[in-house]
mmCIF file with all atom_site columns, C-alpha atoms in Angstrom:
data_model
loop_
_atom_site.group_PDB
_atom_site.id
_atom_site.type_symbol
_atom_site.label_atom_id
_atom_site.label_alt_id
_atom_site.label_comp_id
_atom_site.label_asym_id
_atom_site.label_entity_id
_atom_site.label_seq_id
_atom_site.pdbx_PDB_ins_code
_atom_site.Cartn_x
_atom_site.Cartn_y
_atom_site.Cartn_z
_atom_site.occupancy
_atom_site.B_iso_or_equiv
_atom_site.pdbx_formal_charge
_atom_site.auth_seq_id
_atom_site.auth_comp_id
_atom_site.auth_asym_id
_atom_site.auth_atom_id
_atom_site.pdbx_PDB_model_num
ATOM 1   C CA . MET A 1 1   ? 18.299 3.850  3.093   1.00 48.00 ? 11  MET A CA 1
ATOM 2   C CA . PRO A 1 2   ? 15.515 5.387  0.964   1.00 48.00 ? 12  PRO A CA 1
ATOM 3   C CA . PHE A 1 3   ? 12.058 4.045  1.649   1.00 47.00 ? 13  PHE A CA 1
ATOM 4   C CA . GLU A 1 4   ? 8.602  4.194  0.081   1.00 49.00 ? 14  GLU A CA 1
ATOM 5   C CA . ALA A 1 5   ? 5.706  3.770  2.507   1.00 49.00 ? 15  ALA A CA 1
ATOM 6   C CA . GLY A 1 6   ? 2.893  1.940  0.709   1.00 50.00 ? 16  GLY A CA 1
ATOM 7   C CA . ALA A 1 7   ? 2.461  1.014  -2.915  1.00 44.00 ? 17  ALA A CA 1
ATOM 8   C CA . SER A 1 8   ? 0.271  3.657  -4.514  1.00 48.00 ? 18  SER A CA 1
ATOM 9   C CA . ALA A 1 9   ? 1.252  6.602  -6.699  1.00 51.00 ? 19  ALA A CA 1
ATOM 10  C CA . ARG A 1 10  ? 0.660  8.846  -3.672  1.00 60.00 ? 20  ARG A CA 1
ATOM 11  C CA . THR A 1 11  ? 3.235  7.138  -1.489  1.00 80.00 ? 21  THR A CA 1
ATOM 12  C CA . ILE A 1 12  ? 5.181  9.205  1.014   1.00 87.00 ? 22  ILE A CA 1
ATOM 13  C CA . LEU A 1 13  ? 8.845  9.004  0.074   1.00 89.00 ? 23  LEU A CA 1
ATOM 14  C CA . PHE A 1 14  ? 11.504 8.967  2.798   1.00 93.00 ? 24  PHE A CA 1
ATOM 15  C CA . ALA A 1 15  ? 15.268 9.261  2.660   1.00 95.00 ? 25  ALA A CA 1
ATOM 16  C CA . PRO A 1 16  ? 17.782 10.075 5.371   1.00 97.00 ? 26  PRO A CA 1
ATOM 17  C CA . LEU A 1 17  ? 19.631 13.372 5.086   1.00 97.00 ? 27  LEU A CA 1
ATOM 18  C CA . THR A 1 18  ? 23.313 12.466 5.184   1.00 96.00 ? 28  THR A CA 1
ATOM 19  C CA . THR A 1 19  ? 26.656 14.202 5.260   1.00 93.00 ? 29  THR A CA 1
ATOM 20  C CA . GLY A 1 20  ? 30.051 12.539 5.313   1.00 91.00 ? 30  GLY A CA 1
ATOM 21  C CA . GLY A 1 21  ? 28.417 9.117  5.432   1.00 92.00 ? 31  GLY A CA 1
ATOM 22  C CA . ARG A 1 22  ? 26.376 9.779  8.582   1.00 93.00 ? 32  ARG A CA 1
ATOM 23  C CA . ASP A 1 23  ? 22.689 10.458 9.067   1.00 96.00 ? 33  ASP A CA 1
ATOM 24  C CA . VAL A 1 24  ? 21.911 14.015 10.192  1.00 95.00 ? 34  VAL A CA 1
ATOM 25  C CA . GLY A 1 25  ? 18.195 14.199 9.490   1.00 96.00 ? 35  GLY A CA 1
ATOM 26  C CA . GLN A 1 26  ? 15.203 13.069 7.477   1.00 96.00 ? 36  GLN A CA 1
ATOM 27  C CA . ALA A 1 27  ? 13.436 14.091 4.289   1.00 95.00 ? 37  ALA A CA 1
ATOM 28  C CA . TYR A 1 28  ? 9.806  13.196 3.575   1.00 93.00 ? 38  TYR A CA 1
ATOM 29  C CA . VAL A 1 29  ? 8.097  13.947 0.271   1.00 91.00 ? 39  VAL A CA 1
ATOM 30  C CA . TYR A 1 30  ? 4.444  13.486 -0.617  1.00 88.00 ? 40  TYR A CA 1
ATOM 31  C CA . PRO A 1 31  ? 4.065  13.612 -4.421  1.00 81.00 ? 41  PRO A CA 1
ATOM 32  C CA . GLY A 1 32  ? 0.240  13.863 -4.393  1.00 80.00 ? 42  GLY A CA 1
ATOM 33  C CA . GLN A 1 33  ? -2.023 16.839 -4.982  1.00 81.00 ? 43  GLN A CA 1
ATOM 34  C CA . PRO A 1 34  ? -1.034 19.062 -3.369  1.00 82.00 ? 44  PRO A CA 1
ATOM 35  C CA . SER A 1 35  ? 2.521  17.805 -3.009  1.00 87.00 ? 45  SER A CA 1
ATOM 36  C CA . TRP A 1 36  ? 4.764  18.742 -0.080  1.00 91.00 ? 46  TRP A CA 1
ATOM 37  C CA . ILE A 1 37  ? 8.173  18.182 1.501   1.00 92.00 ? 47  ILE A CA 1
ATOM 38  C CA . TYR A 1 38  ? 9.290  18.065 5.144   1.00 95.00 ? 48  TYR A CA 1
ATOM 39  C CA . LEU A 1 39  ? 12.922 18.235 6.268   1.00 94.00 ? 49  LEU A CA 1
ATOM 40  C CA . SER A 1 40  ? 14.458 17.836 9.721   1.00 95.00 ? 50  SER A CA 1
ATOM 41  C CA . LEU A 1 41  ? 18.191 18.406 10.231  1.00 94.00 ? 51  LEU A CA 1
ATOM 42  C CA . ASP A 1 42  ? 20.332 17.969 13.364  1.00 93.00 ? 52  ASP A CA 1
ATOM 43  C CA . THR A 1 43  ? 24.039 18.385 12.662  1.00 86.00 ? 53  THR A CA 1
ATOM 44  C CA . ASP A 1 44  ? 25.174 17.699 16.248  1.00 81.00 ? 54  ASP A CA 1
ATOM 45  C CA . ASN A 1 45  ? 27.258 20.869 15.882  1.00 81.00 ? 55  ASN A CA 1
ATOM 46  C CA . ASP A 1 46  ? 25.967 23.789 17.952  1.00 77.00 ? 56  ASP A CA 1
ATOM 47  C CA . ALA A 1 47  ? 28.174 26.177 15.961  1.00 75.00 ? 57  ALA A CA 1
ATOM 48  C CA . VAL A 1 48  ? 26.176 25.567 12.757  1.00 81.00 ? 58  VAL A CA 1
ATOM 49  C CA . GLY A 1 49  ? 23.440 28.132 12.281  1.00 84.00 ? 59  GLY A CA 1
ATOM 50  C CA . GLY A 1 50  ? 21.826 30.635 10.003  1.00 91.00 ? 60  GLY A CA 1
ATOM 51  C CA . PRO A 1 51  ? 19.651 30.501 6.933   1.00 93.00 ? 61  PRO A CA 1
ATOM 52  C CA . VAL A 1 52  ? 19.623 27.417 4.704   1.00 94.00 ? 62  VAL A CA 1
ATOM 53  C CA . ARG A 1 53  ? 17.662 26.512 1.594   1.00 94.00 ? 63  ARG A CA 1
ATOM 54  C CA . CYS A 1 54  ? 16.284 23.280 0.210   1.00 95.00 ? 64  CYS A CA 1
ATOM 55  C CA . GLU A 1 55  ? 16.678 22.274 -3.421  1.00 94.00 ? 65  GLU A CA 1
ATOM 56  C CA . LEU A 1 56  ? 15.122 19.302 -5.166  1.00 93.00 ? 66  LEU A CA 1
ATOM 57  C CA . ILE A 1 57  ? 17.234 17.597 -7.815  1.00 94.00 ? 67  ILE A CA 1
ATOM 58  C CA . ARG A 1 58  ? 15.596 15.885 -10.752 1.00 93.00 ? 68  ARG A CA 1
ATOM 59  C CA . ARG A 1 59  ? 17.038 12.825 -12.475 1.00 94.00 ? 69  ARG A CA 1
ATOM 60  C CA . ASP A 1 60  ? 18.142 15.000 -15.400 1.00 94.00 ? 70  ASP A CA 1
ATOM 61  C CA . GLY A 1 61  ? 20.261 17.110 -13.000 1.00 94.00 ? 71  GLY A CA 1
ATOM 62  C CA . SER A 1 62  ? 18.015 20.177 -13.032 1.00 94.00 ? 72  SER A CA 1
ATOM 63  C CA . THR A 1 63  ? 17.179 21.744 -9.676  1.00 93.00 ? 73  THR A CA 1
ATOM 64  C CA . VAL A 1 64  ? 14.329 23.678 -8.131  1.00 91.00 ? 74  VAL A CA 1
ATOM 65  C CA . GLN A 1 65  ? 14.512 25.652 -4.894  1.00 92.00 ? 75  GLN A CA 1
ATOM 66  C CA . VAL A 1 66  ? 11.495 24.812 -2.751  1.00 92.00 ? 76  VAL A CA 1
ATOM 67  C CA . GLY A 1 67  ? 12.020 26.745 0.476   1.00 91.00 ? 77  GLY A CA 1
ATOM 68  C CA . GLY A 1 68  ? 14.268 27.749 3.280   1.00 92.00 ? 78  GLY A CA 1
ATOM 69  C CA . PHE A 1 69  ? 14.548 27.740 7.041   1.00 93.00 ? 79  PHE A CA 1
ATOM 70  C CA . THR A 1 70  ? 16.958 28.762 9.789   1.00 93.00 ? 80  THR A CA 1
ATOM 71  C CA . LEU A 1 71  ? 19.282 26.439 11.653  1.00 92.00 ? 81  LEU A CA 1
ATOM 72  C CA . ALA A 1 72  ? 19.854 27.264 15.312  1.00 91.00 ? 82  ALA A CA 1
ATOM 73  C CA . ASN A 1 73  ? 22.513 25.392 17.281  1.00 89.00 ? 83  ASN A CA 1
ATOM 74  C CA . GLY A 1 74  ? 22.793 22.906 14.418  1.00 88.00 ? 84  GLY A CA 1
ATOM 75  C CA . TYR A 1 75  ? 19.073 22.076 14.322  1.00 93.00 ? 85  TYR A CA 1
ATOM 76  C CA . GLY A 1 76  ? 16.174 23.107 12.099  1.00 94.00 ? 86  GLY A CA 1
ATOM 77  C CA . ALA A 1 77  ? 13.055 21.776 10.428  1.00 95.00 ? 87  ALA A CA 1
ATOM 78  C CA . TRP A 1 78  ? 10.828 22.983 7.628   1.00 94.00 ? 88  TRP A CA 1
ATOM 79  C CA . GLY A 1 79  ? 7.847  21.803 5.637   1.00 94.00 ? 89  GLY A CA 1
ATOM 80  C CA . GLY A 1 80  ? 5.921  23.276 2.783   1.00 92.00 ? 90  GLY A CA 1
ATOM 81  C CA . PRO A 1 81  ? 4.466  22.868 -0.670  1.00 90.00 ? 91  PRO A CA 1
ATOM 82  C CA . ALA A 1 82  ? 6.718  21.549 -3.412  1.00 87.00 ? 92  ALA A CA 1
ATOM 83  C CA . ASP A 1 83  ? 5.939  20.718 -7.011  1.00 81.00 ? 93  ASP A CA 1
ATOM 84  C CA . VAL A 1 84  ? 7.115  17.094 -6.904  1.00 78.00 ? 94  VAL A CA 1
ATOM 85  C CA . ASP A 1 85  ? 6.938  14.556 -9.721  1.00 82.00 ? 95  ASP A CA 1
ATOM 86  C CA . ARG A 1 86  ? 7.887  11.168 -8.259  1.00 79.00 ? 96  ARG A CA 1
ATOM 87  C CA . GLY A 1 87  ? 9.023  10.004 -11.693 1.00 81.00 ? 97  GLY A CA 1
ATOM 88  C CA . THR A 1 88  ? 11.738 12.661 -11.925 1.00 88.00 ? 98  THR A CA 1
ATOM 89  C CA . LEU A 1 89  ? 12.741 13.238 -8.273  1.00 90.00 ? 99  LEU A CA 1
ATOM 90  C CA . ALA A 1 90  ? 16.260 12.056 -7.442  1.00 94.00 ? 100 ALA A CA 1
ATOM 91  C CA . ALA A 1 91  ? 17.384 13.941 -4.337  1.00 95.00 ? 101 ALA A CA 1
ATOM 92  C CA . ALA A 1 92  ? 17.000 16.881 -1.977  1.00 95.00 ? 102 ALA A CA 1
ATOM 93  C CA . LYS A 1 93  ? 19.854 19.043 -0.694  1.00 96.00 ? 103 LYS A CA 1
ATOM 94  C CA . VAL A 1 94  ? 20.133 21.430 2.232   1.00 95.00 ? 104 VAL A CA 1
ATOM 95  C CA . ILE A 1 95  ? 22.480 24.291 1.309   1.00 94.00 ? 105 ILE A CA 1
ATOM 96  C CA . ASP A 1 96  ? 23.857 26.990 3.589   1.00 92.00 ? 106 ASP A CA 1
ATOM 97  C CA . GLY A 1 97  ? 24.227 30.703 2.859   1.00 91.00 ? 107 GLY A CA 1
ATOM 98  C CA . SER A 1 98  ? 27.724 30.260 1.413   1.00 93.00 ? 108 SER A CA 1
ATOM 99  C CA . GLY A 1 99  ? 26.497 27.614 -1.058  1.00 94.00 ? 109 GLY A CA 1
ATOM 100 C CA . ALA A 1 100 ? 27.982 24.658 0.829   1.00 92.00 ? 110 ALA A CA 1
ATOM 101 C CA . ILE A 1 101 ? 25.886 21.483 0.855   1.00 93.00 ? 111 ILE A CA 1
ATOM 102 C CA . LEU A 1 102 ? 25.113 20.561 4.467   1.00 93.00 ? 112 LEU A CA 1
ATOM 103 C CA . ALA A 1 103 ? 23.194 17.354 3.743   1.00 95.00 ? 113 ALA A CA 1
ATOM 104 C CA . THR A 1 104 ? 21.713 15.316 0.892   1.00 97.00 ? 114 THR A CA 1
ATOM 105 C CA . ALA A 1 105 ? 18.770 12.905 0.749   1.00 97.00 ? 115 ALA A CA 1
ATOM 106 C CA . ARG A 1 106 ? 18.697 10.439 -2.163  1.00 96.00 ? 116 ARG A CA 1
ATOM 107 C CA . PHE A 1 107 ? 15.294 8.994  -3.027  1.00 92.00 ? 117 PHE A CA 1
ATOM 108 C CA . ALA A 1 108 ? 14.714 5.511  -4.446  1.00 83.00 ? 118 ALA A CA 1
ATOM 109 C CA . SER A 1 109 ? 14.093 5.398  -8.176  1.00 67.00 ? 119 SER A CA 1
#
């Protein structure tokens, strides 16, 4: 379930990363100045590995790639700067090298 910690405009946003209806990680977004995102993914599948990328999805459907990291034995984590506008942010996706979506986090509106 998406969650907003606190009540100010600089609230840290949280949403679970899910795939197939199960939680496989977490996504945290801080939409302040500077803004940042942190992702942690554990697929419970040691065969999953390699480079992945993170995309943010805006409410209008447009996307922006914000970074990438490597999964090893189904696990990986990454954090970094991201130009985040809390008023337009809808979701974050973790995408593998073939373009398949590994997990999605949906943020509260």
